[in-house]
Short mmCIF file of C-alpha atoms in Angstrom, two decimals:
data_model
loop_
_atom_site.label_atom_id
_atom_site.label_comp_id
_atom_site.label_asym_id
_atom_site.label_seq_id
_atom_site.Cartn_x
_atom_site.Cartn_y
_atom_site.Cartn_z
CA MET A 151 15.00 -15.06 13.75
CA ARG A 152 16.64 -12.29 11.77
CA VAL A 153 14.08 -9.77 10.54
CA LYS A 154 14.06 -9.52 6.76
CA TYR A 155 12.41 -6.13 6.43
CA PHE A 156 11.19 -5.57 2.87
CA ASP A 157 8.64 -2.85 3.59
CA HIS A 158 10.77 0.29 3.39
CA ILE A 159 8.02 2.04 1.47
CA ALA A 160 5.91 1.85 4.64
CA SER A 161 8.66 3.18 6.88
CA ASN A 162 12.39 2.93 7.53
CA PRO A 163 14.52 2.38 10.59
CA LEU A 164 16.19 5.46 12.02
CA LEU A 165 19.92 5.76 11.34
CA PRO A 166 22.04 5.96 14.52
CA GLU A 167 23.63 9.25 13.34
CA VAL A 168 20.15 10.69 12.94
CA LEU A 169 19.11 9.72 16.44
CA GLU A 170 22.32 11.26 17.74
CA ALA A 171 21.51 14.53 15.98
CA MET A 172 18.07 14.51 17.57
CA MET A 173 19.05 13.72 21.17
CA PRO A 174 20.16 17.19 22.35
CA TYR A 175 16.74 18.60 21.40
CA PHE A 176 14.94 15.97 23.45
CA LYS A 177 17.19 16.68 26.40
CA GLU A 178 19.14 19.81 27.24
CA GLN A 179 18.08 22.01 24.28
CA TYR A 180 14.40 22.03 25.13
CA GLY A 181 13.69 25.69 24.46
CA ASN A 182 10.95 27.03 22.24
CA PRO A 183 12.53 28.20 18.98
CA MET A 184 10.53 31.44 19.24
CA SER A 185 12.21 32.39 22.53
CA MET A 186 15.02 34.96 22.52
CA TYR A 187 17.30 33.35 25.10
CA ASP A 188 19.99 30.78 24.33
CA LEU A 189 17.76 27.69 24.79
CA GLY A 190 15.41 29.09 22.18
CA MET A 191 18.13 30.35 19.87
CA ASN A 192 19.82 26.93 19.88
CA ALA A 193 16.56 25.20 18.98
CA LYS A 194 16.00 27.79 16.27
CA GLY A 195 19.52 27.13 15.03
CA ALA A 196 18.78 23.41 14.73
CA ILE A 197 15.76 24.18 12.56
CA ASP A 198 17.75 26.58 10.38
CA THR A 199 20.44 23.93 9.84
CA ALA A 200 17.84 21.28 9.01
CA ARG A 201 16.17 23.66 6.57
CA GLU A 202 19.48 24.09 4.74
CA GLN A 203 20.14 20.34 4.71
CA VAL A 204 16.68 19.50 3.37
CA ALA A 205 16.86 22.32 0.80
CA LYS A 206 20.20 21.03 -0.46
CA LEU A 207 18.84 17.50 -0.92
CA ILE A 208 16.24 18.73 -3.43
CA ASN A 209 18.17 21.76 -4.80
CA ALA A 210 15.82 24.32 -3.28
CA LYS A 211 16.44 27.53 -1.33
CA PRO A 212 16.12 27.14 2.47
CA SER A 213 13.33 29.73 2.45
CA GLU A 214 11.34 27.45 0.16
CA ILE A 215 11.14 24.64 2.74
CA ILE A 216 8.15 24.49 5.09
CA PHE A 217 8.35 21.85 7.79
CA THR A 218 5.19 19.83 8.47
CA SER A 219 4.31 16.74 10.50
CA SER A 220 3.87 14.15 7.74
CA GLY A 221 3.73 13.49 4.04
CA ALA A 222 -0.04 13.46 4.35
CA GLU A 223 -0.01 16.94 5.88
CA SER A 224 2.25 18.22 3.11
CA ASN A 225 -0.09 16.77 0.48
CA ASN A 226 -3.18 18.22 2.18
CA PHE A 227 -1.46 21.57 2.56
CA ALA A 228 -0.30 21.70 -1.05
CA LEU A 229 -3.61 20.78 -2.61
CA LYS A 230 -5.96 22.67 -0.32
CA GLY A 231 -3.66 25.60 0.24
CA MET A 232 -2.93 26.20 -3.43
CA ALA A 233 -6.46 25.48 -4.68
CA LEU A 234 -8.15 27.70 -2.11
CA ALA A 235 -5.67 30.53 -2.67
CA ARG A 236 -6.60 30.47 -6.37
CA GLN A 237 -10.33 29.79 -6.25
CA ASP A 238 -11.16 33.19 -7.73
CA ASN A 239 -9.31 32.09 -10.88
CA GLY A 240 -11.00 28.71 -11.18
CA LYS A 241 -12.04 25.60 -9.35
CA HIS A 242 -10.68 22.76 -11.45
CA LEU A 243 -7.91 20.40 -10.33
CA ILE A 244 -6.15 17.53 -12.06
CA ILE A 245 -4.69 14.54 -10.24
CA SER A 246 -3.95 10.97 -11.35
CA LYS A 247 -5.44 7.63 -10.39
CA ALA A 248 -2.05 6.60 -8.99
CA GLU A 249 -2.13 9.13 -6.14
CA HIS A 250 -1.68 8.31 -2.48
CA HIS A 251 -4.82 8.48 -0.32
CA SER A 252 -3.64 11.79 1.13
CA VAL A 253 -3.88 13.41 -2.32
CA MET A 254 -6.89 11.41 -3.49
CA ASN A 255 -9.01 12.09 -0.41
CA THR A 256 -7.95 15.74 -0.22
CA ALA A 257 -9.14 16.15 -3.81
CA ARG A 258 -12.43 14.46 -2.85
CA SER A 259 -12.85 16.84 0.08
CA LEU A 260 -12.33 19.77 -2.30
CA GLU A 261 -15.03 18.33 -4.59
CA LYS A 262 -17.41 18.68 -1.66
CA GLN A 263 -16.42 22.35 -1.49
CA GLY A 264 -17.42 22.90 -5.11
CA PHE A 265 -14.17 22.07 -6.89
CA VAL A 266 -14.18 19.85 -9.97
CA VAL A 267 -11.45 17.21 -10.11
CA THR A 268 -10.24 15.29 -13.16
CA TYR A 269 -8.60 11.95 -12.30
CA VAL A 270 -6.30 11.12 -15.21
CA PRO A 271 -5.78 7.40 -15.80
CA VAL A 272 -2.49 5.51 -15.98
CA ASP A 273 -1.38 3.03 -18.63
CA GLU A 274 -0.63 -0.65 -18.06
CA TYR A 275 2.73 0.31 -16.51
CA GLY A 276 1.14 2.76 -14.10
CA MET A 277 2.42 5.69 -16.15
CA VAL A 278 0.55 8.98 -16.59
CA ASP A 279 0.56 10.29 -20.16
CA PRO A 280 1.50 14.02 -20.18
CA GLU A 281 -0.72 14.48 -23.23
CA THR A 282 -3.75 13.28 -21.27
CA VAL A 283 -2.96 15.81 -18.56
CA LYS A 284 -2.68 18.52 -21.24
CA LYS A 285 -6.04 17.57 -22.74
CA SER A 286 -7.67 17.66 -19.31
CA ILE A 287 -6.70 21.31 -18.75
CA THR A 288 -9.57 23.80 -18.83
CA LYS A 289 -9.71 27.59 -18.32
CA GLU A 290 -10.69 26.80 -14.75
CA THR A 291 -7.68 24.60 -13.92
CA THR A 292 -5.54 26.06 -11.14
CA VAL A 293 -3.63 23.10 -9.67
CA ILE A 294 -2.23 19.86 -11.09
CA SER A 295 -0.81 17.25 -8.72
CA ILE A 296 0.83 14.06 -9.96
CA ILE A 297 2.69 11.60 -7.76
CA HIS A 298 6.44 11.33 -8.43
CA ALA A 299 6.52 7.56 -7.94
CA SER A 300 3.85 5.12 -6.89
CA SER A 301 4.55 3.29 -3.66
CA GLU A 302 2.57 0.30 -4.90
CA VAL A 303 3.99 -0.34 -8.35
CA GLY A 304 7.13 1.82 -8.24
CA THR A 305 6.59 3.61 -11.54
CA ILE A 306 8.32 6.99 -11.77
CA GLU A 307 6.04 9.47 -13.52
CA PRO A 308 7.19 11.92 -16.23
CA ILE A 309 7.04 14.84 -13.80
CA LYS A 310 9.34 17.11 -15.80
CA GLU A 311 7.13 16.90 -18.90
CA ILE A 312 3.92 17.41 -16.94
CA ALA A 313 5.39 20.31 -14.96
CA ALA A 314 6.40 21.98 -18.22
CA ILE A 315 2.84 21.67 -19.52
CA ALA A 316 1.49 23.14 -16.29
CA MET A 317 3.92 26.05 -16.46
CA GLU A 318 3.00 26.75 -20.07
CA HIS A 319 -0.63 27.08 -18.96
CA LYS A 320 0.29 29.08 -15.83
CA ILE A 321 -1.09 26.34 -13.60
CA CYS A 322 0.44 25.42 -10.22
CA PHE A 323 2.12 22.05 -10.24
CA HIS A 324 2.62 19.89 -7.17
CA THR A 325 4.20 16.47 -6.90
CA ASP A 326 3.96 14.00 -4.04
CA ALA A 327 7.61 12.96 -3.77
CA VAL A 328 7.26 11.08 -0.49
CA ALA A 329 8.43 7.81 -2.07
CA THR A 330 11.27 9.43 -4.03
CA ALA A 331 12.87 12.30 -2.08
CA GLY A 332 15.95 10.90 -0.36
CA ASN A 333 15.74 7.68 -2.38
CA ILE A 334 16.42 8.85 -5.93
CA PRO A 335 17.73 12.23 -7.15
CA VAL A 336 15.01 14.86 -6.75
CA ASP A 337 15.88 18.31 -8.07
CA VAL A 338 13.02 20.80 -7.89
CA LYS A 339 14.67 23.14 -10.42
CA ASP A 340 15.24 20.39 -12.92
CA LEU A 341 11.75 18.94 -12.42
CA GLY A 342 10.26 22.42 -12.68
CA VAL A 343 7.70 21.90 -9.92
CA ASP A 344 6.01 24.64 -7.88
CA ALA A 345 5.43 22.50 -4.83
CA LEU A 346 6.62 19.11 -3.60
CA SER A 347 5.89 16.90 -0.59
CA MET A 348 8.54 14.80 1.16
CA SER A 349 8.78 12.84 4.39
CA ALA A 350 11.74 12.10 6.67
CA HIS A 351 10.93 8.51 7.63
CA GLN A 352 11.13 7.51 3.97
CA PHE A 353 14.88 8.18 4.05
CA TYR A 354 15.90 6.84 7.48
CA GLY A 355 14.79 9.93 9.36
CA PRO A 356 12.19 10.10 12.13
CA LYS A 357 8.42 9.90 11.83
CA GLY A 358 6.69 13.17 12.61
CA ALA A 359 8.91 15.33 10.41
CA ALA A 360 8.14 16.11 6.80
CA ALA A 361 8.37 19.09 4.50
CA MET A 362 6.77 20.89 1.66
CA TYR A 363 8.81 22.70 -0.92
CA LEU A 364 7.01 25.82 -2.12
CA LYS A 365 8.66 27.80 -4.88
CA THR A 366 9.35 31.44 -4.05
CA GLY A 367 6.40 33.61 -5.02
CA GLN A 368 3.77 30.85 -5.02
CA ARG A 369 0.69 31.72 -3.00
CA ILE A 370 -0.75 29.30 -0.45
CA LEU A 371 -3.32 29.42 2.35
CA PRO A 372 -2.24 27.79 5.62
CA LEU A 373 -3.94 24.70 6.95
CA ILE A 374 -3.00 25.68 10.50
CA TYR A 375 -3.35 29.29 11.67
CA GLY A 376 -1.62 30.71 14.69
CA GLY A 377 1.85 32.11 15.23
CA ILE A 378 4.48 33.06 12.70
CA GLN A 379 6.32 29.73 12.64
CA GLU A 380 7.42 28.62 9.16
CA GLY A 381 6.94 32.15 7.88
CA GLY A 382 3.30 32.20 9.03
CA ARG A 383 2.46 29.38 6.66
CA ARG A 384 2.35 26.63 9.25
CA ALA A 385 1.69 27.64 12.85
CA GLY A 386 2.49 25.56 15.92
CA THR A 387 5.58 25.03 18.03
CA GLU A 388 8.07 23.17 15.90
CA ASN A 389 8.91 19.50 16.49
CA VAL A 390 12.56 20.43 16.96
CA PRO A 391 14.11 16.97 17.54
CA ALA A 392 12.29 15.45 14.56
CA ILE A 393 13.17 18.38 12.32
CA ALA A 394 16.83 18.16 13.37
CA GLY A 395 16.68 14.44 12.56
CA MET A 396 15.13 15.11 9.18
CA GLY A 397 17.96 17.50 8.38
CA LYS A 398 20.62 14.97 9.32
CA ALA A 399 18.83 12.22 7.37
CA ALA A 400 18.67 14.52 4.34
CA GLU A 401 22.37 15.29 4.59
CA LEU A 402 23.25 11.58 4.75
CA ALA A 403 20.89 10.70 1.91
CA ASP A 404 22.40 13.44 -0.23
CA ALA A 405 25.91 12.13 0.38
CA GLU A 406 25.11 8.43 -0.03
CA LEU A 407 22.42 8.44 -2.69
CA PRO A 408 24.35 6.73 -5.54
CA LYS A 409 25.67 4.06 -3.19
CA ARG A 410 22.27 3.38 -1.66
CA MET A 411 20.58 3.23 -5.05
CA ALA A 412 23.13 0.79 -6.44
CA HIS A 413 22.74 -1.43 -3.38
CA VAL A 414 18.95 -1.71 -3.49
CA ARG A 415 18.79 -1.91 -7.29
CA GLN A 416 21.07 -4.92 -7.37
CA LEU A 417 19.05 -6.65 -4.64
CA ARG A 418 15.78 -5.78 -6.34
CA ASP A 419 16.91 -7.23 -9.65
CA ARG A 420 18.02 -10.42 -7.94
CA LEU A 421 14.68 -10.71 -6.14
CA THR A 422 12.67 -9.94 -9.28
CA GLU A 423 14.54 -12.51 -11.30
CA GLY A 424 13.97 -15.15 -8.65
CA ILE A 425 10.29 -14.44 -8.16
CA LEU A 426 9.45 -14.26 -11.86
CA LYS A 427 10.58 -17.86 -12.20
CA ILE A 428 7.33 -18.87 -10.52
CA GLU A 429 4.57 -19.59 -13.03
CA LYS A 430 1.69 -17.12 -13.39
CA VAL A 431 3.44 -14.34 -11.51
CA HIS A 432 3.59 -10.95 -13.22
CA ALA A 433 5.73 -7.93 -12.40
CA THR A 434 3.72 -4.72 -12.03
CA GLY A 435 4.76 -1.17 -12.84
CA HIS A 436 7.28 0.08 -15.36
CA PRO A 437 10.27 -2.23 -15.92
CA GLU A 438 12.82 0.63 -16.19
CA HIS A 439 11.28 3.88 -14.96
CA ARG A 440 10.82 2.64 -11.44
CA LEU A 441 12.04 3.05 -7.88
CA PRO A 442 15.35 1.20 -7.54
CA GLY A 443 14.33 -0.59 -4.35
CA LEU A 444 10.80 -1.61 -5.24
CA ALA A 445 9.76 -4.99 -6.64
CA SER A 446 6.02 -5.48 -7.13
CA PHE A 447 4.04 -8.40 -8.49
CA VAL A 448 0.65 -9.98 -8.84
CA VAL A 449 0.50 -13.70 -8.13
CA GLU A 450 -2.40 -15.45 -9.82
CA TYR A 451 -4.97 -17.63 -8.03
CA ILE A 452 -4.03 -16.66 -4.49
CA GLU A 453 -4.59 -13.70 -2.22
CA GLY A 454 -2.12 -11.20 -0.75
CA GLU A 455 -2.88 -11.51 2.93
CA GLY A 456 -2.20 -15.24 2.96
CA MET A 457 1.19 -14.60 1.35
CA LEU A 458 2.04 -11.90 3.89
CA LEU A 459 1.15 -14.12 6.85
CA LEU A 460 3.22 -17.05 5.58
CA LEU A 461 6.15 -14.75 4.71
CA LEU A 462 5.95 -13.30 8.20
CA ALA A 463 6.28 -16.80 9.64
CA LYS A 464 9.70 -16.85 7.90
CA GLY A 465 10.65 -13.43 9.26
CA ILE A 466 9.98 -11.68 5.96
CA TYR A 467 8.06 -8.40 6.15
CA ALA A 468 6.34 -7.31 2.93
CA ALA A 469 3.18 -5.50 1.79
CA SER A 470 0.21 -6.06 -0.48
CA GLY A 471 -2.34 -3.87 -2.26
CA SER A 472 -4.96 -6.61 -2.10
CA ALA A 473 -8.49 -5.86 -0.96
CA CYS A 474 -8.23 -8.19 2.02
CA THR A 475 -5.16 -6.50 3.43
CA SER A 476 -6.64 -3.02 3.10
CA LYS A 477 -8.83 -1.97 5.98
CA ALA A 478 -11.36 -0.71 3.43
CA LEU A 479 -11.42 -4.15 1.75
CA LYS A 480 -11.00 -2.55 -1.68
CA ALA A 481 -8.52 -3.53 -4.34
CA SER A 482 -5.69 -1.10 -5.07
CA PRO A 483 -6.96 1.76 -7.29
CA VAL A 484 -3.57 1.97 -9.04
CA LEU A 485 -3.67 -1.69 -10.12
CA ILE A 486 -7.28 -1.37 -11.26
CA SER A 487 -6.48 1.77 -13.26
CA MET A 488 -3.59 -0.14 -14.87
CA GLY A 489 -6.15 -2.62 -16.16
CA VAL A 490 -5.19 -5.45 -13.79
CA PRO A 491 -8.40 -7.50 -13.30
CA VAL A 492 -9.82 -7.30 -9.76
CA SER A 493 -9.32 -11.06 -9.41
CA MET A 494 -5.59 -10.72 -10.07
CA ALA A 495 -5.19 -7.56 -7.98
CA HIS A 496 -6.04 -9.76 -4.97
CA GLY A 497 -2.66 -11.41 -5.49
CA SER A 498 -0.65 -8.18 -5.13
CA ILE A 499 2.67 -8.43 -3.30
CA VAL A 500 5.18 -5.60 -2.84
CA PHE A 501 8.77 -5.86 -1.59
CA SER A 502 10.55 -2.56 -0.93
CA LEU A 503 14.21 -2.85 -0.12
CA GLY A 504 16.55 -0.75 1.94
CA ILE A 505 20.16 -0.21 2.86
CA GLY A 506 20.03 -2.78 5.68
CA ASN A 507 19.01 -5.67 3.41
CA THR A 508 21.58 -8.22 2.32
CA GLN A 509 21.99 -10.69 -0.50
CA GLU A 510 21.29 -13.51 1.99
CA ASP A 511 17.95 -11.92 2.89
CA ILE A 512 17.01 -11.85 -0.78
CA ASP A 513 18.16 -15.40 -1.42
CA LEU A 514 16.12 -16.64 1.52
CA CYS A 515 13.03 -14.87 0.18
CA VAL A 516 13.60 -16.29 -3.31
CA GLU A 517 13.87 -19.73 -1.78
CA GLU A 518 10.83 -19.48 0.51
CA PHE A 519 8.42 -17.58 -1.69
CA PRO A 520 7.72 -20.28 -4.30
CA GLN A 521 6.87 -22.72 -1.50
CA ILE A 522 4.46 -20.21 0.00
CA VAL A 523 2.81 -19.68 -3.38
CA ASN A 524 2.51 -23.43 -3.94
CA ARG A 525 1.08 -23.97 -0.51
CA LEU A 526 -1.66 -21.39 -1.05
CA ARG A 527 -2.33 -22.51 -4.60
CA ALA A 528 -2.84 -26.06 -3.36
CA MET A 529 -5.83 -24.69 -1.44
CA SER A 530 -7.15 -22.46 -4.21
CA PRO A 531 -10.17 -23.50 -6.26
CA PHE A 532 -8.74 -21.53 -9.20
CA ALA A 533 -5.23 -22.96 -9.40
CA LYS A 534 -6.26 -25.95 -11.48
CA GLU A 535 -9.12 -24.57 -13.55
CA GLY A 536 -8.11 -20.94 -13.92
CA TRP A 537 -10.19 -17.91 -13.10
CA GLY A 538 -13.35 -19.35 -14.72
CA ALA A 539 -14.73 -20.41 -11.36
CA MET A 540 -14.54 -16.89 -9.86
CA PRO A 541 -18.00 -15.50 -9.02
CA ALA A 542 -18.97 -13.34 -11.98
CA GLU A 543 -19.76 -10.18 -10.02
CA GLY A 544 -16.23 -10.17 -8.63
CA ASP A 545 -14.77 -8.57 -11.73
CA SER A 546 -17.40 -5.94 -12.33
CA LYS A 547 -17.73 -3.98 -9.12
CA GLU A 548 -14.66 -1.80 -9.06
CA GLY A 549 -13.77 -1.94 -12.73
CA ALA A 550 -14.06 1.83 -13.18
CA MET B 817 -4.94 -9.30 14.60
CA TYR B 818 -5.90 -13.00 14.44
CA SER B 819 -6.37 -15.40 17.36
CA ALA B 820 -3.85 -18.21 17.92
CA LYS B 821 -6.53 -20.74 17.03
CA LEU B 822 -7.31 -18.99 13.75
CA MET B 823 -3.60 -18.81 12.89
CA ASP B 824 -3.33 -22.55 13.60
CA HIS B 825 -6.17 -23.31 11.18
CA PHE B 826 -4.61 -20.98 8.59
CA THR B 827 -1.10 -22.39 8.80
CA ASN B 828 -2.20 -26.04 9.24
CA PRO B 829 -5.53 -26.16 7.47
CA ARG B 830 -7.55 -29.34 7.93
CA ASN B 831 -9.34 -31.10 5.09
CA VAL B 832 -7.87 -29.21 2.13
CA GLY B 833 -8.75 -30.59 -1.28
CA GLU B 834 -11.42 -31.93 -3.52
CA ILE B 835 -13.72 -34.94 -3.12
CA THR B 836 -14.03 -36.18 -6.68
CA ASP B 837 -17.06 -38.37 -5.93
CA ALA B 838 -18.67 -35.89 -3.53
CA ASP B 839 -22.33 -36.32 -2.66
CA GLY B 840 -22.76 -32.57 -2.41
CA MET B 841 -20.79 -29.44 -3.39
CA GLY B 842 -21.41 -25.86 -2.36
CA MET B 843 -19.64 -22.81 -3.72
CA GLU B 844 -19.85 -19.43 -2.06
CA GLY B 845 -18.12 -16.22 -3.07
CA ASN B 846 -17.98 -12.68 -1.88
CA PRO B 847 -17.96 -10.45 -4.94
CA THR B 848 -16.46 -7.43 -3.14
CA CYS B 849 -13.34 -8.94 -1.73
CA GLY B 850 -13.15 -11.95 -4.06
CA ASP B 851 -13.01 -14.62 -1.36
CA THR B 852 -14.31 -17.86 -2.85
CA MET B 853 -14.90 -21.20 -1.19
CA LYS B 854 -15.79 -24.62 -2.57
CA LEU B 855 -16.97 -27.17 -0.03
CA PHE B 856 -17.41 -30.90 -0.79
CA ILE B 857 -19.28 -33.38 1.42
CA LYS B 858 -19.78 -37.14 1.58
CA VAL B 859 -23.02 -38.23 3.21
CA LYS B 860 -24.04 -41.62 4.58
CA ASP B 861 -27.31 -42.30 6.41
CA ASP B 862 -27.95 -38.57 6.72
CA VAL B 863 -24.57 -38.00 8.41
CA ILE B 864 -21.66 -36.02 6.93
CA THR B 865 -18.86 -38.57 6.85
CA ASP B 866 -16.26 -36.41 5.12
CA ALA B 867 -15.79 -32.75 4.14
CA LYS B 868 -13.07 -31.02 2.15
CA PHE B 869 -12.56 -27.49 0.87
CA GLN B 870 -10.76 -25.31 -1.63
CA THR B 871 -10.56 -21.60 -0.80
CA PHE B 872 -9.24 -18.44 -2.40
CA GLY B 873 -8.97 -15.70 0.16
CA CYS B 874 -7.26 -14.20 3.14
CA GLY B 875 -6.04 -15.95 6.27
CA ALA B 876 -9.47 -15.68 7.87
CA ALA B 877 -11.22 -17.19 4.84
CA ILE B 878 -8.89 -20.19 4.87
CA ALA B 879 -9.18 -20.71 8.63
CA VAL B 880 -12.99 -20.48 8.45
CA SER B 881 -12.98 -23.13 5.70
CA SER B 882 -10.78 -25.43 7.72
CA MET B 883 -12.90 -24.97 10.84
CA ILE B 884 -16.25 -25.57 9.17
CA THR B 885 -15.11 -28.84 7.64
CA GLU B 886 -14.06 -29.98 11.12
CA MET B 887 -17.37 -28.85 12.60
CA ALA B 888 -19.46 -30.51 9.88
CA LYS B 889 -17.85 -33.94 9.99
CA GLY B 890 -19.89 -36.45 12.00
CA LYS B 891 -22.95 -34.21 12.18
CA THR B 892 -26.35 -35.09 10.76
CA LEU B 893 -27.51 -32.82 7.96
CA THR B 894 -30.00 -31.14 10.29
CA GLU B 895 -27.31 -30.51 12.89
CA ALA B 896 -24.94 -29.22 10.21
CA LEU B 897 -27.54 -26.78 8.93
CA ALA B 898 -27.66 -25.26 12.41
CA ILE B 899 -24.01 -24.12 12.11
CA THR B 900 -23.96 -20.33 11.72
CA LYS B 901 -21.33 -17.74 10.76
CA GLU B 902 -21.28 -16.74 14.41
CA SER B 903 -20.67 -20.27 15.67
CA VAL B 904 -17.76 -20.72 13.21
CA ALA B 905 -16.27 -17.40 14.31
CA ASP B 906 -16.72 -18.38 17.96
CA GLU B 907 -14.92 -21.68 17.40
CA LEU B 908 -12.00 -19.69 15.96
CA ASP B 909 -11.97 -17.48 19.08
CA GLY B 910 -13.37 -14.59 17.07
CA LEU B 911 -12.81 -12.84 13.75
CA PRO B 912 -11.75 -9.21 13.25
CA PRO B 913 -14.92 -7.15 12.59
CA GLN B 914 -14.04 -6.32 8.97
CA LYS B 915 -13.55 -10.02 8.21
CA MET B 916 -16.81 -11.14 9.82
CA HIS B 917 -18.82 -10.82 6.63
CA CYS B 918 -16.38 -10.95 3.74
CA SER B 919 -14.35 -13.98 4.79
CA ASN B 920 -16.94 -15.93 6.75
CA LEU B 921 -18.26 -18.02 3.87
CA GLY B 922 -18.21 -21.45 5.49
CA ALA B 923 -21.78 -21.70 6.81
CA ASP B 924 -23.25 -20.57 3.48
CA ALA B 925 -21.06 -22.95 1.46
CA LEU B 926 -22.03 -25.83 3.76
CA ARG B 927 -25.75 -25.02 3.42
CA LYS B 928 -25.35 -25.01 -0.39
CA ALA B 929 -23.51 -28.33 -0.30
CA ILE B 930 -26.32 -29.87 1.75
CA GLU B 931 -28.95 -28.40 -0.59
CA ASP B 932 -26.98 -29.84 -3.52
CA TYR B 933 -26.96 -33.26 -1.85
CA ARG B 934 -30.68 -33.11 -1.09
CA SER B 935 -31.61 -31.99 -4.60
CA LYS B 936 -29.80 -35.01 -5.99
CA HIS B 937 -31.27 -37.46 -3.51
CA VAL B 938 -34.87 -36.31 -3.31
CA GLN B 939 -36.03 -38.26 -6.34
CA GLY B 940 -33.45 -40.98 -6.03
#
């Protein structure tokens, strides 16, 4: 059975050109980039090239790119590193309720170290209001971090406006651009951000390579101390093959961005149109300001995991923000902050499309999905009578 | 993550539906994860002659519902009350640890259905 992979927001396949760019550094060019002989110099050269390629993708200077191991590391580094470097000026941070766990849980860890964190809400489209961010600023605020686009509902946040507010108040601004960099235009100068996280496997590069953009002159404390790799800001022998792959993936993304976006947008619209024909299915996130490849819904009266398992039986790979599919058994915080009732958040389903998907894949999904929904609804005690029969406590627990 | 037997009960659930003239009905829900199960029984001479279910929940919740209806049918009420969460999970060749409590509603729903039946038939 052909794999219909609609979970590109989780990870992407590696492009063959990217693997090719990585191979020499797995094999003959095995030197340590810190070494002075040719094997080291060649490895160092690969990193320098990748740094230029990644910098070009987001309109940064090569010296502003710090390679890391993952989007999560970049987010940890940005938040902790910038907050701790500024703790003499204040200990207040602002993030949103739409953040990825790697921002959310880093902020929580900083709370345990005496920082105060404001979690700004999102509206029914998953959008952060720049005015709310502005009102949350105190004399103590040193760092604001708002996600560029949510991987669950696809909404693209007004980063430029929020960054301008931060700059006006001389506050460091970071954005988690893991879902956007390499998938939509990301220009750090235009956005006006001080720091930005991005990850290679989100744009057909390898896992294990990611980067943080840090604007020239911004102070940061390292997460990892040791040698002088990455300008002393991130010690440890570099993952040369992965970094070389990230560079190549960035170069390809930069060249093909409009084509890729048009491809996934057209497929997404076709999928959305098909799925919204089913009764009691609602699109989540902003209808226009959203990732071109991401279609997200809540399906009433049924639960996400059941949908995923039945889709999988048809070779369709998707995702859900439902409580049952999360290891923590908690409903998606983004959906809850958007005001989606907990009962409905259980029916979350997310399709994220990529360059390998075809119209036939989409048509098959549009054909199969209503049957899957009907099959699960036929078993649901709510399908006939509505949500009235749901145990009352179910809607109260995680309402905040 | 699920056993083959569990997947079979999820993809081909037994005894789905409502018994409109049920002798007993039990509803059990888990407020945290939202899983909700309605279980209907028919009883004759103290024996469960039929059982059907409606369930909102994950694959495990649906498979548990299917399995418990199969286990309950043909049992006396006393025998049926001896069915535990553990015995349902065992019949399904195990449940993932995080699903053991949230999705394993069958035994409780069955107990409630039997209590419902008994409450109606005590005076009668």
